[in-house]
Amino acid sequence: MRGIAVAAIALTSVLSMAACAKDNGGTSSGNTGSASGGCKLADKPPVAAGNTTSSAAGEKVDGSALKVGLAYDIGGRGDASFNDSAAAGLDKAKADLGIAEIKELTAAPNEAEDAKQTRMRQLATEGYNPIIGVGFAYAESLKVVAPQFPATRFAIVDGAVEGAANVTPLVFAEEEGSFLAGVIAAYQSKSCHVGFVGGVKIPLIQKFEAGFEQGAKAAAPDIQIEKKYLTPAGDFTGFQEPSKGQEAAKGQIEAGSDVLYHAAGASGKGVFTAAKAANVKAIGVDSDQYNQTTVAESKDVIVSSMLKRVDVAVYDFVRAVAKDDLANLPKVFDLKVDGVGYATSGGKIDDDLKAVLDGYKAQIIEGKIKVSDKPTG
């Protein structure tokens, strides 16, 4: 009887595995298949033909006359995310263009608005030109300070200042890069259940959520998506509290998510910690977080990062100032100009998945797929 029972259990397991394979589309034959036995995947997009992005000219530019000021958002250099990407662009500008001098200042969490004005005014008074505000939170201060220094060129990442001719907006199509992150999550998930953790519930971060959801559902229409914001609009500590990121990620993992994507600044460190503890996968944001030393202990669970190329925007702006040619800067840093994208460090994105991602990327650039910048609900 014991032998019969063992045989019956074995037969049941075989039949169950066969049924699962059938339900999930098998192991990637033709245009449909399953991601590691997880989601039933949609038809793959056509293979991208040729290069779908533009490339900047390699003309040598001299920036040795410039003193560049950079005002970081909360977290500053070392946040392993948004600010570090800006820092990388500044470092590249200093190395490539021979920048004479740089100065970096950093915002404090929930600081008073006049602190940002003081920071910007300090840089301008000390002769730094150009000056870059890293983050939309500098918009209000630039409305006041920029007109006081009309000969100084300012830029703001993720924002714009209406009526200020000397302020250049550096904005991104975060939703397009996040769409590709959603595709990656669908292909990497074994449970067909993924999660999104946002730092603060504001329209900017909701662009990440919107693109991620659209991409995941384009790749796997039946996928389940958990969503959580760490703080409401107005409370920007959601970008600076890894413990909250860890708690939110743990909840999503307990709900069944096995791939987590964050847009939470330094709080994303906690998302990685939770993913590492549960042996699930994570997708970073802004910079290539697999290579960030501040999250090195979790790098083995980071399958990719959505690259928001703040480094490219900062570098291109400084270079354009050195050339005295701001007119040719992109209006939006999108997939077409490599303003957003995805990282492949760590070897988790194989050639087959790269082909799928490049196919979706080409469709977005060609306008065949329109990525929304607003979540569905």
Short mmCIF file of C-alpha atoms in Angstrom, two decimals:
data_model
loop_
_atom_site.label_atom_id
_atom_site.label_comp_id
_atom_site.label_asym_id
_atom_site.label_seq_id
_atom_site.Cartn_x
_atom_site.Cartn_y
_atom_site.Cartn_z
CA MET A 1 0.00 0.00 0.00
CA ARG A 2 2.84 2.35 0.85
CA GLY A 3 4.39 1.72 -2.58
CA ILE A 4 1.06 2.35 -4.31
CA ALA A 5 0.63 5.60 -2.39
CA VAL A 6 4.09 6.82 -3.38
CA ALA A 7 3.42 5.95 -7.00
CA ALA A 8 0.08 7.73 -6.91
CA ILE A 9 1.67 10.85 -5.47
CA ALA A 10 4.36 10.78 -8.13
CA LEU A 11 1.78 10.38 -10.91
CA THR A 12 -0.29 13.23 -9.47
CA SER A 13 2.80 15.47 -9.41
CA VAL A 14 3.60 14.68 -13.04
CA LEU A 15 0.04 15.40 -14.14
CA SER A 16 -0.03 18.62 -12.11
CA MET A 17 3.24 19.80 -13.64
CA ALA A 18 1.94 19.03 -17.10
CA ALA A 19 -1.26 20.96 -16.43
CA CYS A 20 0.71 23.96 -15.15
CA ALA A 21 2.91 23.90 -18.22
CA LYS A 22 -0.18 23.87 -20.41
CA ASP A 23 -1.83 26.70 -18.47
CA ASN A 24 1.30 28.83 -18.57
CA GLY A 25 2.01 28.35 -22.23
CA GLY A 26 4.87 25.88 -21.92
CA THR A 27 8.50 26.96 -22.21
CA SER A 28 8.58 29.73 -24.75
CA SER A 29 7.74 28.16 -28.09
CA GLY A 30 6.79 30.50 -30.90
CA ASN A 31 5.59 33.95 -29.82
CA THR A 32 3.99 32.93 -26.54
CA GLY A 33 5.43 31.16 -23.56
CA SER A 34 6.05 31.39 -19.87
CA ALA A 35 8.60 33.32 -17.86
CA SER A 36 10.32 30.63 -15.79
CA GLY A 37 7.03 28.75 -15.55
CA GLY A 38 5.21 31.88 -14.36
CA CYS A 39 3.14 34.20 -16.51
CA LYS A 40 1.38 33.28 -19.71
CA LEU A 41 3.12 35.75 -21.96
CA ALA A 42 1.63 37.82 -24.76
CA ASP A 43 2.94 37.60 -28.30
CA LYS A 44 6.41 39.00 -28.55
CA PRO A 45 6.82 42.30 -30.40
CA PRO A 46 8.55 42.27 -33.79
CA VAL A 47 12.33 42.25 -33.65
CA ALA A 48 13.69 45.81 -33.69
CA ALA A 49 15.47 46.75 -36.90
CA GLY A 50 18.73 48.67 -36.57
CA ASN A 51 19.52 51.40 -34.08
CA THR A 52 16.41 53.01 -32.60
CA THR A 53 18.14 55.76 -30.65
CA SER A 54 19.97 58.92 -31.52
CA SER A 55 23.61 59.54 -30.67
CA ALA A 56 25.33 62.79 -29.76
CA ALA A 57 28.27 64.08 -31.76
CA GLY A 58 31.72 63.60 -30.28
CA GLU A 59 32.87 67.20 -30.80
CA LYS A 60 35.42 68.33 -28.23
CA VAL A 61 34.06 71.07 -25.96
CA ASP A 62 36.08 73.24 -23.55
CA GLY A 63 34.40 73.90 -20.22
CA SER A 64 37.46 75.19 -18.36
CA ALA A 65 35.88 78.61 -17.87
CA LEU A 66 32.86 77.21 -16.00
CA LYS A 67 32.17 77.03 -12.27
CA VAL A 68 29.25 74.59 -11.87
CA GLY A 69 26.93 74.55 -8.87
CA LEU A 70 24.74 71.53 -8.08
CA ALA A 71 21.96 71.62 -5.49
CA TYR A 72 20.86 68.07 -4.64
CA ASP A 73 17.47 66.91 -3.50
CA ILE A 74 17.24 65.14 -0.12
CA GLY A 75 19.68 62.24 0.15
CA GLY A 76 22.38 63.95 -1.88
CA ARG A 77 25.39 62.19 -3.33
CA GLY A 78 25.38 58.62 -2.05
CA ASP A 79 21.64 57.93 -2.23
CA ALA A 80 22.29 55.09 -4.74
CA SER A 81 19.58 56.53 -6.96
CA PHE A 82 18.42 59.88 -8.34
CA ASN A 83 21.06 62.17 -6.83
CA ASP A 84 23.89 59.78 -7.57
CA SER A 85 22.87 59.81 -11.22
CA ALA A 86 23.14 63.61 -11.23
CA ALA A 87 26.52 63.33 -9.51
CA ALA A 88 27.74 60.94 -12.22
CA GLY A 89 26.81 63.48 -14.91
CA LEU A 90 28.67 66.21 -13.03
CA ASP A 91 31.73 64.00 -12.62
CA LYS A 92 31.73 63.19 -16.33
CA ALA A 93 31.43 66.89 -17.21
CA LYS A 94 34.36 67.71 -14.97
CA ALA A 95 36.49 64.98 -16.54
CA ASP A 96 35.51 65.47 -20.20
CA LEU A 97 35.07 69.23 -20.36
CA GLY A 98 37.72 70.34 -17.88
CA ILE A 99 35.31 72.19 -15.58
CA ALA A 100 37.26 74.70 -13.49
CA GLU A 101 35.35 74.24 -10.23
CA ILE A 102 32.24 72.55 -8.83
CA LYS A 103 30.27 73.01 -5.63
CA GLU A 104 27.61 70.64 -4.29
CA LEU A 105 24.95 71.42 -1.67
CA THR A 106 22.19 69.11 -0.38
CA ALA A 107 18.61 69.65 0.79
CA ALA A 108 17.33 68.42 4.16
CA PRO A 109 14.09 66.40 4.48
CA ASN A 110 10.99 68.62 4.75
CA GLU A 111 13.09 71.77 4.97
CA ALA A 112 11.49 75.21 4.73
CA GLU A 113 11.16 76.67 1.23
CA ASP A 114 13.44 79.59 2.06
CA ALA A 115 16.28 77.10 2.67
CA LYS A 116 16.20 76.19 -1.00
CA GLN A 117 16.18 79.85 -1.99
CA THR A 118 19.17 80.46 0.27
CA ARG A 119 21.04 77.54 -1.30
CA MET A 120 20.41 78.73 -4.85
CA ARG A 121 21.19 82.33 -3.99
CA GLN A 122 24.43 81.30 -2.28
CA LEU A 123 25.64 79.47 -5.39
CA ALA A 124 24.73 82.37 -7.68
CA THR A 125 26.29 84.99 -5.40
CA GLU A 126 29.52 82.99 -5.27
CA GLY A 127 29.72 83.10 -9.06
CA TYR A 128 28.69 79.56 -9.99
CA ASN A 129 27.28 79.45 -13.49
CA PRO A 130 25.55 77.25 -14.52
CA ILE A 131 23.60 76.07 -11.47
CA ILE A 132 21.46 72.92 -11.46
CA GLY A 133 18.62 72.15 -9.06
CA VAL A 134 18.20 68.38 -8.80
CA GLY A 135 14.49 67.78 -8.35
CA PHE A 136 11.16 69.51 -8.90
CA ALA A 137 11.25 70.81 -5.32
CA TYR A 138 13.55 73.62 -6.54
CA ALA A 139 10.90 75.07 -8.86
CA GLU A 140 9.46 77.54 -6.35
CA SER A 141 12.88 78.78 -5.22
CA LEU A 142 13.99 79.29 -8.82
CA LYS A 143 10.91 81.41 -9.50
CA VAL A 144 12.32 83.84 -6.96
CA VAL A 145 16.09 83.49 -7.39
CA ALA A 146 16.54 83.12 -11.16
CA PRO A 147 15.15 86.60 -12.03
CA GLN A 148 17.57 88.10 -9.49
CA PHE A 149 20.53 86.69 -11.47
CA PRO A 150 19.56 87.11 -15.14
CA ALA A 151 23.10 86.45 -16.38
CA THR A 152 23.27 83.08 -14.60
CA ARG A 153 22.05 79.96 -16.38
CA PHE A 154 20.02 77.62 -14.23
CA ALA A 155 18.53 74.18 -14.89
CA ILE A 156 16.00 72.14 -12.96
CA VAL A 157 15.66 68.37 -13.11
CA ASP A 158 12.03 67.15 -13.26
CA GLY A 159 10.53 70.60 -13.36
CA ALA A 160 10.03 73.87 -15.21
CA VAL A 161 9.78 77.54 -14.25
CA GLU A 162 7.33 79.45 -16.41
CA GLY A 163 8.50 82.84 -17.60
CA ALA A 164 12.12 82.38 -16.49
CA ALA A 165 14.18 82.48 -19.68
CA ASN A 166 17.38 81.59 -17.84
CA VAL A 167 15.99 78.32 -16.39
CA THR A 168 16.23 75.20 -18.56
CA PRO A 169 13.87 72.30 -17.73
CA LEU A 170 15.42 68.83 -17.77
CA VAL A 171 12.46 66.44 -17.91
CA PHE A 172 12.12 62.74 -18.67
CA ALA A 173 9.71 60.16 -20.02
CA GLU A 174 9.92 58.03 -16.87
CA GLU A 175 6.83 56.13 -17.95
CA GLU A 176 8.64 54.81 -21.05
CA GLY A 177 11.57 53.40 -19.10
CA SER A 178 9.19 52.00 -16.48
CA PHE A 179 7.22 50.24 -19.23
CA LEU A 180 10.37 48.25 -20.00
CA ALA A 181 10.82 47.56 -16.27
CA GLY A 182 7.30 46.14 -16.25
CA VAL A 183 8.14 43.83 -19.15
CA ILE A 184 11.25 42.66 -17.29
CA ALA A 185 9.19 41.97 -14.16
CA ALA A 186 6.66 39.89 -16.11
CA TYR A 187 9.38 37.81 -17.73
CA GLN A 188 11.29 37.34 -14.45
CA SER A 189 8.30 36.47 -12.26
CA LYS A 190 7.58 32.84 -11.37
CA SER A 191 4.32 33.64 -9.58
CA CYS A 192 3.00 36.13 -12.17
CA HIS A 193 2.64 38.51 -9.24
CA VAL A 194 4.81 41.63 -8.95
CA GLY A 195 4.98 44.80 -6.86
CA PHE A 196 5.62 48.53 -7.15
CA VAL A 197 6.85 50.68 -4.24
CA GLY A 198 6.68 54.45 -4.68
CA GLY A 199 8.38 56.90 -2.33
CA VAL A 200 5.84 59.75 -2.26
CA LYS A 201 2.43 59.75 -3.95
CA ILE A 202 2.95 62.63 -6.36
CA PRO A 203 2.37 62.87 -10.13
CA LEU A 204 6.07 62.43 -10.90
CA ILE A 205 6.31 59.06 -9.12
CA GLN A 206 2.93 57.99 -10.47
CA LYS A 207 4.53 58.15 -13.94
CA PHE A 208 6.79 55.28 -12.86
CA GLU A 209 3.80 53.33 -11.57
CA ALA A 210 1.79 53.95 -14.75
CA GLY A 211 4.52 52.78 -17.11
CA PHE A 212 5.41 49.76 -14.98
CA GLU A 213 1.81 48.57 -14.85
CA GLN A 214 1.28 49.09 -18.59
CA GLY A 215 4.49 47.25 -19.50
CA ALA A 216 3.82 44.32 -17.18
CA LYS A 217 0.29 43.89 -18.55
CA ALA A 218 1.46 44.26 -22.15
CA ALA A 219 3.85 41.35 -21.60
CA ALA A 220 1.51 39.30 -19.39
CA PRO A 221 -2.15 40.44 -19.44
CA ASP A 222 -3.12 38.32 -16.39
CA ILE A 223 -0.32 39.49 -14.11
CA GLN A 224 -1.17 40.70 -10.57
CA ILE A 225 0.41 43.95 -9.40
CA GLU A 226 0.74 45.18 -5.81
CA LYS A 227 1.18 48.94 -5.31
CA LYS A 228 2.27 50.89 -2.25
CA TYR A 229 3.36 54.48 -1.58
CA LEU A 230 5.43 55.16 1.53
CA THR A 231 4.15 58.67 2.24
CA PRO A 232 1.42 60.97 0.88
CA ALA A 233 2.06 64.09 -1.19
CA GLY A 234 3.77 66.76 0.89
CA ASP A 235 5.71 64.33 3.10
CA PHE A 236 9.00 63.77 1.30
CA THR A 237 10.49 61.50 3.95
CA GLY A 238 9.22 58.67 1.75
CA PHE A 239 12.37 59.13 -0.30
CA GLN A 240 14.66 58.87 2.72
CA GLU A 241 13.45 56.03 4.99
CA PRO A 242 14.74 52.56 4.04
CA SER A 243 12.83 51.01 6.96
CA LYS A 244 9.53 52.06 5.38
CA GLY A 245 10.68 50.68 2.04
CA GLN A 246 11.56 47.39 3.69
CA GLU A 247 8.20 47.15 5.46
CA ALA A 248 6.24 47.90 2.28
CA ALA A 249 8.26 45.39 0.27
CA LYS A 250 7.81 42.71 2.93
CA GLY A 251 4.05 43.19 2.75
CA GLN A 252 4.05 42.83 -1.02
CA ILE A 253 6.21 39.70 -0.84
CA GLU A 254 3.84 38.18 1.72
CA ALA A 255 0.98 38.95 -0.69
CA GLY A 256 2.72 36.88 -3.37
CA SER A 257 4.97 39.28 -5.30
CA ASP A 258 8.30 37.83 -6.39
CA VAL A 259 9.63 40.79 -8.40
CA LEU A 260 9.60 44.30 -6.87
CA TYR A 261 10.18 47.61 -8.65
CA HIS A 262 10.78 50.74 -6.60
CA ALA A 263 10.78 54.45 -7.33
CA ALA A 264 11.57 55.52 -3.79
CA GLY A 265 15.01 57.13 -3.75
CA ALA A 266 17.10 56.07 -0.76
CA SER A 267 14.11 54.17 0.66
CA GLY A 268 14.69 51.69 -2.14
CA LYS A 269 17.59 50.30 -0.12
CA GLY A 270 14.98 48.80 2.19
CA VAL A 271 13.15 47.25 -0.78
CA PHE A 272 16.36 45.50 -1.78
CA THR A 273 16.94 44.33 1.80
CA ALA A 274 13.47 42.75 1.94
CA ALA A 275 13.93 41.13 -1.47
CA LYS A 276 17.28 39.70 -0.39
CA ALA A 277 15.83 38.27 2.83
CA ALA A 278 12.96 36.60 0.96
CA ASN A 279 15.10 35.48 -2.00
CA VAL A 280 12.92 37.29 -4.54
CA LYS A 281 13.96 39.65 -7.31
CA ALA A 282 14.10 43.43 -7.49
CA ILE A 283 14.39 46.15 -10.14
CA GLY A 284 16.22 49.34 -9.28
CA VAL A 285 15.62 52.85 -10.54
CA ASP A 286 17.35 55.96 -11.90
CA SER A 287 20.93 54.62 -11.94
CA ASP A 288 22.35 51.12 -12.46
CA GLN A 289 21.81 50.03 -8.87
CA TYR A 290 23.51 46.66 -9.37
CA ASN A 291 26.77 48.62 -9.45
CA GLN A 292 25.98 50.93 -6.52
CA THR A 293 28.31 50.31 -3.57
CA THR A 294 25.68 51.42 -1.05
CA VAL A 295 23.44 48.46 -1.96
CA ALA A 296 26.21 45.99 -2.79
CA GLU A 297 25.02 43.49 -0.17
CA SER A 298 21.77 43.06 -2.13
CA LYS A 299 23.13 43.17 -5.68
CA ASP A 300 22.51 39.48 -6.40
CA VAL A 301 18.70 40.03 -6.31
CA ILE A 302 18.79 43.11 -8.58
CA VAL A 303 17.88 41.83 -12.05
CA SER A 304 17.88 45.25 -13.72
CA SER A 305 17.34 48.95 -13.12
CA MET A 306 15.18 51.45 -14.97
CA LEU A 307 17.73 54.01 -16.09
CA LYS A 308 16.53 57.57 -15.77
CA ARG A 309 19.53 59.25 -17.30
CA VAL A 310 19.79 62.27 -15.06
CA ASP A 311 23.52 61.90 -15.65
CA VAL A 312 22.99 62.39 -19.39
CA ALA A 313 20.76 65.43 -18.84
CA VAL A 314 23.18 67.08 -16.39
CA TYR A 315 26.16 66.40 -18.63
CA ASP A 316 24.37 67.55 -21.79
CA PHE A 317 23.19 70.76 -20.11
CA VAL A 318 26.68 71.67 -18.84
CA ARG A 319 28.14 70.83 -22.25
CA ALA A 320 25.51 72.98 -23.98
CA VAL A 321 26.34 75.92 -21.68
CA ALA A 322 30.04 75.49 -22.48
CA LYS A 323 29.16 75.58 -26.19
CA ASP A 324 26.68 78.43 -25.67
CA ASP A 325 24.07 76.32 -27.46
CA LEU A 326 21.08 75.43 -25.31
CA ALA A 327 18.65 75.38 -28.23
CA ASN A 328 19.63 71.87 -29.30
CA LEU A 329 19.00 70.18 -25.96
CA PRO A 330 16.17 67.59 -26.08
CA LYS A 331 12.82 68.92 -24.88
CA VAL A 332 12.21 65.56 -23.19
CA PHE A 333 14.80 62.91 -22.37
CA ASP A 334 12.94 59.85 -23.63
CA LEU A 335 13.75 56.46 -25.18
CA LYS A 336 14.51 58.07 -28.51
CA VAL A 337 17.47 60.03 -27.11
CA ASP A 338 18.49 57.38 -24.54
CA GLY A 339 17.13 59.58 -21.77
CA VAL A 340 15.59 56.48 -20.18
CA GLY A 341 16.34 52.79 -20.58
CA TYR A 342 17.25 49.64 -18.66
CA ALA A 343 20.42 48.14 -17.21
CA THR A 344 21.84 44.70 -17.97
CA SER A 345 24.50 44.45 -15.26
CA GLY A 346 24.59 41.13 -13.45
CA GLY A 347 23.72 39.03 -16.47
CA LYS A 348 20.06 38.46 -15.55
CA ILE A 349 18.76 39.88 -18.86
CA ASP A 350 19.53 37.28 -21.52
CA ASP A 351 19.64 37.83 -25.29
CA ASP A 352 16.06 36.59 -25.79
CA LEU A 353 14.70 39.09 -23.27
CA LYS A 354 16.87 41.87 -24.72
CA ALA A 355 15.27 41.20 -28.10
CA VAL A 356 11.80 41.46 -26.55
CA LEU A 357 12.70 44.69 -24.76
CA ASP A 358 14.22 46.20 -27.88
CA GLY A 359 11.07 45.25 -29.79
CA TYR A 360 8.85 47.07 -27.29
CA LYS A 361 11.29 49.98 -27.23
CA ALA A 362 11.11 50.32 -31.01
CA GLN A 363 7.31 50.29 -30.93
CA ILE A 364 7.27 53.06 -28.32
CA ILE A 365 9.73 55.19 -30.30
CA GLU A 366 7.73 54.66 -33.49
CA GLY A 367 4.51 55.64 -31.73
CA LYS A 368 2.88 52.24 -32.11
CA ILE A 369 2.67 51.97 -28.34
CA LYS A 370 1.64 55.06 -26.40
CA VAL A 371 2.72 54.84 -22.79
CA SER A 372 0.45 56.67 -20.37
CA ASP A 373 1.97 58.84 -17.64
CA LYS A 374 -1.03 58.33 -15.34
CA PRO A 375 -1.95 55.15 -13.42
CA THR A 376 -5.21 53.39 -14.20
CA GLY A 377 -6.45 53.63 -10.65
#
